[in-house]
Amino acid sequence: MADFDLVIRGGTVVTASDTIVCDVGVKDGVIAALGSKLAKGAKEIDATGKLVLPGGIDSHVHVDQLSSSGAYTADTFLSGTRSAMCGGTTGIIPFAAQFKGQSLRKTVEDYHAKADGQAMTDYAFHLIISDPTESVIGQELPALIKDGYTSFKIYLTYDALKLNDRQFLEVLAAARREGAMVMVHAENHDMIAWLSEKLLEFGHTAPKFHRVAHANIAEGEATNRAIALAELVDQPILMVHVSAKEAIERIRAAKARGVKVYAETCPQYLFLTEDDLDKDGFEGAKCMCSPPPRDKDNQEFVWQGLADGTFDVFSSDHAPYRYDSPTGKRVGGADTSFKKVANGVPGLEIRMPMLFSAGVLTGRIDINKFVALCCTNPAKMYGLYPRKGTIAVGADADIAIWDAEKKVTISIDMLHDDMDYTPYEGHEVTGWPIISMVRGAIVWNDGEVLAKPGDGKFLRCDVPATARPRGTSVHGFNPTSGDYIKF
Ligand code: DUC
Ligand code: ZN
Ligand code: ZN
């Protein structure tokens, strides 16, 4: 009888810290051995000359979700996870999104019903908290955290979602008390609302004005405020979809003085610019997301932030709204003003190949950093590590085998989501995963989807170590214990 269910032989195994040629032995869905000349497996894969990477974790994904604009994502748990695994991502963390007046528990149950029997990769959930009432903060949230929902996102903009600073402080204090990571959408709501109103008054309705309304400084201000509030409470936060130089500088400065602020960026801030919003007619809507793509100078800042450790996580913020659909981009009408266009771009499948090609192959980041940003750090940020996000004995055998020389021209026809466009049409990349596996089962093999709906399992997240407070807040007051230390 074979010692292993599967042996991946002779590939270059890469983790966030090491690169080594070795065999990987898998048994019962778990990595059972790493070494040379491992005993025989019931199944063997020759990975000579190939890269053997942890499966990616995409920790910012919207699927089967109603947005506050009324638009609905084209992707379900089925098509979203299918698309993910074809691009080397074997675990996703989408949102269970609460709307005002809704119970958080009921929201989570609804999202489970959508995912059950559908997902092809494993998945966990973040909570979106838009209504932090006393019962949500005092009862529902602590119970949900204990049940494995240990991260939540709050918004500082969008009418239906935004929290004021006082509400944000309550959420931060609850996260500190119970142990959870708080993700922040940081844009100054009133700056955007005011600019939008003025732009529309002057008849500036085209998609390109979305970029003008969502000014860099609106992101910079809200980022600064979020960091200040988190510092006050001494609670770690993670700034999501960071795009602007003004935000990056503030995050970098906070990190330098020891604040536990983490940051995420996304493909749209590396590969799209404001010029993509300035296309004929409504075309620019295809690249409209919030925060918006900015200019080349800001793109360069994002690249530097990836290289120097300002960014911890690279996610897609996959928000798949079809272009030609009244429940997608055109939710506000056929050729509506920028203010009524559904915000979001798809990116689940291209996230890792695009960063690999433009980041690793050009030498902007090394391959270990690539693994850290796309696989290991997302697992660490949200309490899935070391079960997910690495190649180590005892970890789930979620693995992607990459052909680093494979040339691919991205087009909507070759992607596996349920969208009618990709903002990256015609973009050429080198390097693509040829095999993806989830818990040792091959789900994507050389162009063929092998997983079945329901193969993916729900993951309960631990309290992430990254969410632990530093211990003392800047003003000496511990909001959890009530202790006060006078400096
Ligand atoms: N912005 C968000 O905050 N979420 C979904 C997509 C987007 O553009
Ligand atoms: Zn957001
Ligand atoms: Zn998002």
XYZ file of C-alpha atoms and ligand atoms in Angstrom:
497
model
C 0.000 0.000 0.000
C 1.227 3.492 -0.824
C 2.452 5.641 2.060
C 0.735 8.762 0.738
C -2.466 9.491 -1.146
C -0.506 11.892 -3.294
C 3.116 12.883 -3.784
C 4.071 16.049 -5.666
C 7.608 15.318 -6.762
C 10.586 17.540 -7.439
C 8.886 20.937 -7.623
C 10.233 24.200 -6.248
C 8.268 24.624 -3.034
C 7.809 28.229 -1.982
C 6.577 29.602 1.321
C 6.535 33.143 2.696
C 10.068 32.597 3.982
C 11.754 29.794 1.998
C 12.254 28.348 -1.456
C 13.379 24.734 -1.691
C 13.228 21.865 -4.192
C 11.507 18.949 -2.470
C 8.648 16.458 -2.592
C 5.324 17.064 -0.862
C 3.485 14.048 0.578
C -0.256 14.349 1.161
C -2.406 12.050 3.277
C -6.054 12.494 4.251
C -6.117 15.961 2.758
C -3.241 17.231 4.876
C 0.439 17.778 4.097
C 2.058 14.775 5.788
C 5.708 15.104 4.750
C 8.170 17.382 3.014
C 11.496 15.949 1.918
C 13.489 14.348 -0.850
C 12.815 10.889 -2.211
C 9.538 10.496 -0.327
C 7.933 7.042 -0.465
C 5.397 6.263 -3.110
C 2.012 7.923 -3.344
C -1.187 6.345 -4.669
C -1.086 9.256 -7.084
C 2.048 11.062 -8.206
C 2.558 14.420 -9.886
C 5.874 15.266 -11.483
C 6.383 18.970 -10.691
C 9.976 19.191 -11.933
C 10.614 22.710 -13.203
C 7.344 23.951 -11.740
C 6.574 26.143 -8.711
C 4.654 24.557 -5.864
C 2.911 27.341 -3.935
C 0.326 27.434 -1.177
C -3.154 27.942 -2.595
C -4.041 31.611 -2.466
C -6.444 33.074 0.059
C -8.474 35.934 -1.357
C -9.617 37.747 1.746
C -11.726 40.441 0.098
C -14.455 39.052 -2.108
C -18.116 39.910 -2.743
C -20.266 37.024 -3.979
C -24.019 36.476 -3.934
C -24.264 39.897 -2.336
C -26.758 42.718 -2.690
C -24.924 46.035 -2.676
C -26.229 49.153 -1.007
C -26.798 50.633 -4.512
C -29.283 47.841 -5.269
C -26.909 46.045 -7.656
C -26.404 42.299 -7.255
C -23.149 40.440 -7.821
C -23.111 38.243 -10.931
C -21.080 35.620 -9.120
C -22.521 33.097 -6.740
C -20.510 30.940 -4.375
C -20.295 28.433 -7.200
C -18.989 30.671 -9.966
C -16.874 32.772 -7.606
C -15.003 29.827 -6.126
C -14.698 28.202 -9.568
C -13.060 31.334 -10.895
C -10.829 31.564 -7.829
C -9.360 28.075 -8.122
C -8.647 28.478 -11.849
C -6.341 31.328 -10.859
C -4.585 29.526 -7.994
C -6.801 30.715 -5.139
C -8.109 27.850 -3.011
C -9.858 29.761 -0.229
C -11.994 32.879 -0.191
C -13.335 35.157 2.526
C -16.456 36.924 1.275
C -18.770 39.110 3.321
C -21.992 38.456 5.148
C -23.383 41.956 4.775
C -25.742 43.387 7.374
C -28.149 46.111 6.329
C -29.581 48.523 8.878
C -32.261 46.922 11.018
C -31.094 43.373 10.283
C -29.894 40.928 12.870
C -26.271 39.908 12.333
C -27.041 36.287 13.171
C -29.813 36.151 10.589
C -27.478 37.762 8.036
C -24.891 35.057 8.639
C -27.521 32.319 8.321
C -28.673 33.786 5.003
C -25.150 33.739 3.614
C -24.604 30.172 4.763
C -27.720 29.181 2.858
C -26.254 30.789 -0.269
C -22.916 29.007 0.113
C -24.122 25.563 1.209
C -23.705 22.984 -1.523
C -22.342 25.617 -3.913
C -18.738 26.443 -3.051
C -15.920 24.619 -4.822
C -13.164 25.946 -2.536
C -13.187 26.409 1.211
C -14.526 29.698 2.533
C -14.931 31.739 5.705
C -16.947 34.905 6.296
C -16.241 38.459 7.330
C -19.202 40.366 8.760
C -20.158 43.805 7.454
C -21.468 45.837 10.379
C -23.684 48.714 9.307
C -25.965 48.849 12.341
C -23.978 48.575 15.578
C -26.928 48.667 17.983
C -26.499 47.736 21.624
C -27.739 44.207 21.014
C -25.536 43.756 17.947
C -22.438 44.926 19.832
C -23.290 43.447 23.216
C -24.803 40.080 22.286
C -24.703 39.097 18.632
C -21.124 40.030 17.920
C -19.519 38.238 20.897
C -21.509 35.085 20.118
C -20.577 35.191 16.429
C -16.906 35.725 17.214
C -17.005 32.597 19.383
C -18.574 30.742 16.455
C -15.657 31.576 14.146
C -16.565 34.897 12.516
C -13.603 36.832 13.816
C -13.330 39.748 11.411
C -15.640 42.503 10.345
C -15.663 45.384 7.947
C -16.954 48.847 8.661
C -17.494 51.697 6.220
C -16.814 55.389 6.693
C -18.756 56.169 3.510
C -21.870 55.015 1.569
C -25.188 56.300 2.930
C -26.563 52.879 3.802
C -23.425 51.547 5.460
C -21.369 54.307 7.025
C -20.674 54.517 10.745
C -19.934 57.743 12.548
C -16.806 57.999 14.682
C -18.677 57.205 17.874
C -20.152 54.013 16.393
C -16.755 53.079 14.997
C -15.253 53.459 18.488
C -17.895 51.072 19.890
C -17.037 48.507 17.210
C -13.319 48.879 17.908
C -13.865 48.461 21.647
C -15.959 45.318 21.036
C -13.261 43.891 18.762
C -10.691 44.563 21.464
C -12.799 42.900 24.139
C -13.706 39.808 22.143
C -10.673 39.440 19.873
C -11.402 40.269 16.242
C -9.890 42.066 13.269
C -11.581 45.254 12.063
C -11.355 46.052 8.364
C -11.953 49.652 7.376
C -13.248 51.211 4.163
C -11.711 54.640 4.606
C -13.049 57.508 2.527
C -14.449 60.778 3.881
C -18.168 60.618 3.157
C -18.949 64.321 3.251
C -16.026 65.271 1.027
C -17.272 62.806 -1.587
C -20.918 63.836 -1.213
C -20.057 67.525 -1.505
C -17.762 67.069 -4.504
C -20.347 64.851 -6.230
C -23.074 67.419 -5.751
C -20.913 70.200 -7.190
C -19.785 68.065 -10.133
C -23.370 67.156 -11.008
C -24.464 70.792 -10.704
C -21.967 71.603 -13.436
C -23.214 68.724 -15.569
C -20.161 66.524 -15.006
C -21.862 63.142 -15.094
C -19.422 60.884 -17.016
C -17.688 57.931 -15.294
C -14.367 59.815 -15.166
C -15.856 62.223 -12.608
C -16.126 59.368 -10.130
C -12.382 59.727 -9.770
C -12.701 63.457 -9.119
C -15.423 62.959 -6.494
C -13.415 60.286 -4.664
C -10.439 62.587 -4.151
C -7.137 61.259 -2.824
C -7.405 63.494 0.197
C -10.791 61.963 1.086
C -9.017 58.625 1.403
C -6.063 60.192 3.207
C -8.248 61.963 5.764
C -10.394 58.945 6.549
C -7.315 56.733 6.820
C -5.753 59.166 9.254
C -8.957 59.289 11.308
C -9.364 55.510 11.341
C -5.803 55.109 12.588
C -6.345 57.753 15.276
C -9.536 56.083 16.511
C -7.907 52.658 16.528
C -4.926 54.071 18.383
C -7.229 55.617 20.960
C -8.793 52.234 21.664
C -5.538 50.295 21.127
C -7.173 47.948 18.653
C -5.459 46.628 15.489
C -7.162 47.526 12.201
C -6.711 46.577 8.582
C -7.144 49.267 5.945
C -8.723 47.650 2.892
C -8.353 48.503 -0.810
C -5.796 51.261 -0.263
C -5.168 53.243 -3.426
C -3.858 56.731 -2.708
C -0.425 58.055 -1.862
C -2.030 60.147 0.916
C -3.325 56.987 2.601
C -0.137 54.978 2.079
C 1.988 57.697 3.681
C -0.239 57.757 6.761
C -0.220 53.982 7.115
C 3.549 53.886 6.721
C 4.016 56.559 9.375
C 1.666 54.779 11.808
C 3.466 51.467 11.303
C 6.779 53.213 11.908
C 5.625 54.351 15.347
C 4.476 50.860 16.228
C 0.721 51.115 15.677
C -0.832 47.818 14.673
C -2.309 48.982 11.402
C -2.300 46.537 8.522
C -3.013 47.309 4.897
C -4.427 45.696 1.800
C -4.261 46.723 -1.833
C -5.728 45.195 -4.984
C -4.956 44.647 -8.708
C -7.058 47.628 -9.810
C -4.609 49.992 -8.084
C -1.647 48.498 -9.933
C -3.094 47.826 -13.368
C -5.811 50.438 -13.942
C -5.579 54.217 -13.901
C -7.996 57.129 -13.999
C -7.579 57.101 -17.802
C -9.504 53.827 -17.854
C -12.509 55.706 -16.474
C -12.257 58.191 -19.318
C -13.425 55.970 -22.157
C -16.173 56.604 -24.690
C -19.727 56.786 -23.375
C -20.397 54.455 -20.483
C -17.321 52.212 -21.053
C -15.441 53.828 -18.176
C -17.988 52.285 -15.789
C -16.211 48.955 -16.298
C -13.289 50.221 -14.258
C -15.267 52.121 -11.649
C -14.664 51.057 -8.087
C -14.233 52.792 -4.737
C -11.664 54.013 -4.047
C -11.067 54.591 -7.760
C -7.991 53.780 -9.835
C -5.687 56.790 -9.626
C -2.722 58.036 -11.688
C 0.665 56.522 -12.549
C 2.358 58.300 -9.674
C -0.054 56.723 -7.161
C 0.387 53.340 -8.852
C 4.113 53.636 -8.262
C 3.449 54.375 -4.591
C 1.364 51.230 -4.335
C 4.183 49.181 -5.863
C 6.642 50.662 -3.380
C 4.257 49.889 -0.531
C 4.105 46.260 -1.626
C 7.884 46.032 -1.775
C 8.643 47.805 1.523
C 6.099 46.042 3.730
C 3.539 48.838 4.037
C 1.068 46.399 2.505
C 0.444 43.086 4.212
C -2.259 41.647 2.001
C -3.072 41.601 -1.713
C -6.760 40.839 -2.337
C -9.026 41.246 -5.339
C -12.017 43.122 -3.846
C -13.858 41.043 -6.450
C -17.143 42.947 -6.861
C -18.624 41.473 -10.023
C -21.326 43.712 -11.448
C -22.146 42.956 -15.058
C -21.650 45.802 -17.520
C -24.786 45.316 -19.538
C -27.263 44.644 -16.804
C -29.897 46.574 -14.846
C -28.792 44.684 -11.729
C -25.134 45.418 -12.531
C -23.304 48.568 -13.601
C -26.507 50.064 -15.000
C -28.485 49.677 -11.786
C -29.117 53.436 -11.747
C -30.330 53.559 -15.369
C -28.960 53.010 -18.868
C -26.418 55.829 -19.201
C -26.701 57.253 -15.770
C -24.432 59.701 -13.904
C -21.299 58.389 -12.205
C -23.074 58.672 -8.863
C -25.511 55.873 -9.698
C -23.143 53.339 -11.242
C -22.509 50.154 -9.248
C -19.028 50.343 -7.735
C -16.685 47.418 -8.130
C -14.536 45.399 -10.514
C -13.973 41.660 -10.844
C -10.518 40.179 -10.163
C -10.653 36.843 -8.327
C -9.039 34.781 -11.062
C -6.425 37.255 -12.284
C -5.278 38.488 -8.848
C -2.343 36.122 -8.443
C -1.229 35.726 -12.086
C -1.160 39.493 -12.648
C 0.904 40.160 -9.524
C 3.190 37.237 -10.303
C 3.822 38.449 -13.824
C 4.204 42.172 -13.154
C 5.670 41.855 -9.664
C 7.761 38.693 -9.327
C 9.014 38.279 -12.901
C 10.091 41.917 -13.065
C 11.873 41.726 -9.694
C 9.675 44.306 -7.980
C 8.871 41.760 -5.255
C 10.407 38.360 -4.642
C 8.434 35.155 -4.793
C 8.376 34.735 -1.010
C 6.799 38.147 -0.636
C 4.308 37.163 -3.336
C 3.319 34.100 -1.274
C 3.160 36.210 1.887
C 0.867 38.807 0.287
C -1.457 36.409 -1.523
C -1.548 33.334 0.721
C 0.106 33.444 4.128
C -0.678 36.913 5.431
C -4.398 36.775 4.575
C -4.566 33.495 6.515
C -2.733 35.102 9.433
C -4.840 38.261 9.414
C -8.075 36.356 9.724
C -7.276 33.401 11.957
C -6.830 30.664 9.352
C -3.087 30.170 9.750
C -1.318 27.672 9.818
C -4.144 25.448 8.636
C -4.317 27.544 5.460
C -1.910 29.778 3.593
C 1.324 27.807 3.795
C 3.043 24.586 2.843
C 3.956 22.885 6.112
C 3.464 19.496 7.693
C 0.009 19.502 9.273
C -1.439 22.209 7.037
C -4.335 21.485 4.687
C -3.002 20.386 1.292
C -4.268 23.510 -0.485
C -1.643 23.824 -3.175
C -1.228 25.411 -6.598
C 1.357 24.176 -9.078
C 2.468 26.992 -11.338
C 4.030 27.024 -14.757
C 6.102 30.194 -14.432
C 6.584 30.377 -18.202
C 3.019 29.923 -19.365
C 1.875 32.901 -21.424
C -1.753 33.908 -21.141
C -3.715 36.726 -22.728
C -6.476 37.649 -20.326
C -9.918 37.823 -21.855
C -13.451 37.366 -20.604
C -13.741 34.161 -22.681
C -11.040 32.315 -20.750
C -12.113 33.343 -17.253
C -14.433 31.204 -15.141
C -16.564 33.802 -13.392
C -20.077 34.768 -14.484
C -19.169 38.223 -15.703
C -19.677 39.805 -19.112
C -16.381 41.722 -19.087
C -12.961 41.937 -17.495
C -11.249 45.306 -17.048
C -8.017 43.554 -18.050
C -9.115 42.398 -21.543
C -6.032 41.828 -23.723
C -3.563 42.117 -20.844
C -0.702 39.630 -21.295
C 0.782 37.749 -18.367
C 3.456 35.138 -17.905
C 2.885 32.460 -15.275
C -0.368 30.677 -14.438
C -1.316 27.818 -12.122
C -1.780 24.574 -14.037
C -3.052 22.562 -11.068
C -4.929 23.713 -7.962
C -5.902 21.426 -5.131
C -8.095 21.815 -2.074
C -7.350 19.481 0.852
C -5.422 17.217 -1.530
C -8.194 16.948 -4.134
C -7.304 18.294 -7.567
C -9.907 20.893 -8.462
C -8.285 22.517 -11.515
C -6.117 20.536 -13.879
C -4.595 21.983 -16.999
C -7.645 23.847 -18.169
C -10.235 21.516 -16.702
C -12.482 22.213 -13.710
C -12.730 19.046 -11.623
C -14.387 20.256 -8.423
C -18.073 19.824 -7.806
C -20.400 22.329 -6.140
C -20.363 21.663 -2.418
C -16.789 20.335 -2.312
C -15.779 23.546 -0.545
C -16.259 23.655 3.218
C -16.975 26.475 5.650
C -13.987 27.502 7.769
C -14.361 28.755 11.329
C -11.707 31.379 11.976
C -9.695 31.550 15.185
C -9.123 34.839 16.930
C -6.201 36.114 14.850
C -2.939 36.782 16.684
C -2.641 39.860 14.488
C -5.751 41.303 16.187
C -4.187 41.321 19.662
C -3.926 44.822 21.102
C -0.553 46.210 22.070
C -1.599 46.497 25.720
C -1.687 50.160 26.489
C -3.515 52.795 24.603
C -1.955 56.176 23.849
C -3.791 57.891 26.702
C -3.278 55.184 29.327
C -6.916 54.080 29.579
C -7.681 50.424 28.976
C -11.220 50.346 27.537
C -11.559 46.626 28.210
C -10.582 46.527 31.909
C -11.290 50.139 32.813
C -7.741 50.503 34.225
C -6.011 53.846 33.975
C -2.242 54.252 33.992
C -0.995 57.796 34.390
C 2.224 58.281 32.415
N -15.952 49.289 -3.231
C -16.318 48.691 -2.100
O -16.173 49.244 -1.036
N -16.851 47.482 -2.153
C -17.142 46.816 -3.353
C -16.535 47.375 -4.524
C -16.060 48.737 -4.426
O -15.740 49.350 -5.399
Zn -14.854 48.848 0.654
Zn -15.089 45.384 -1.179
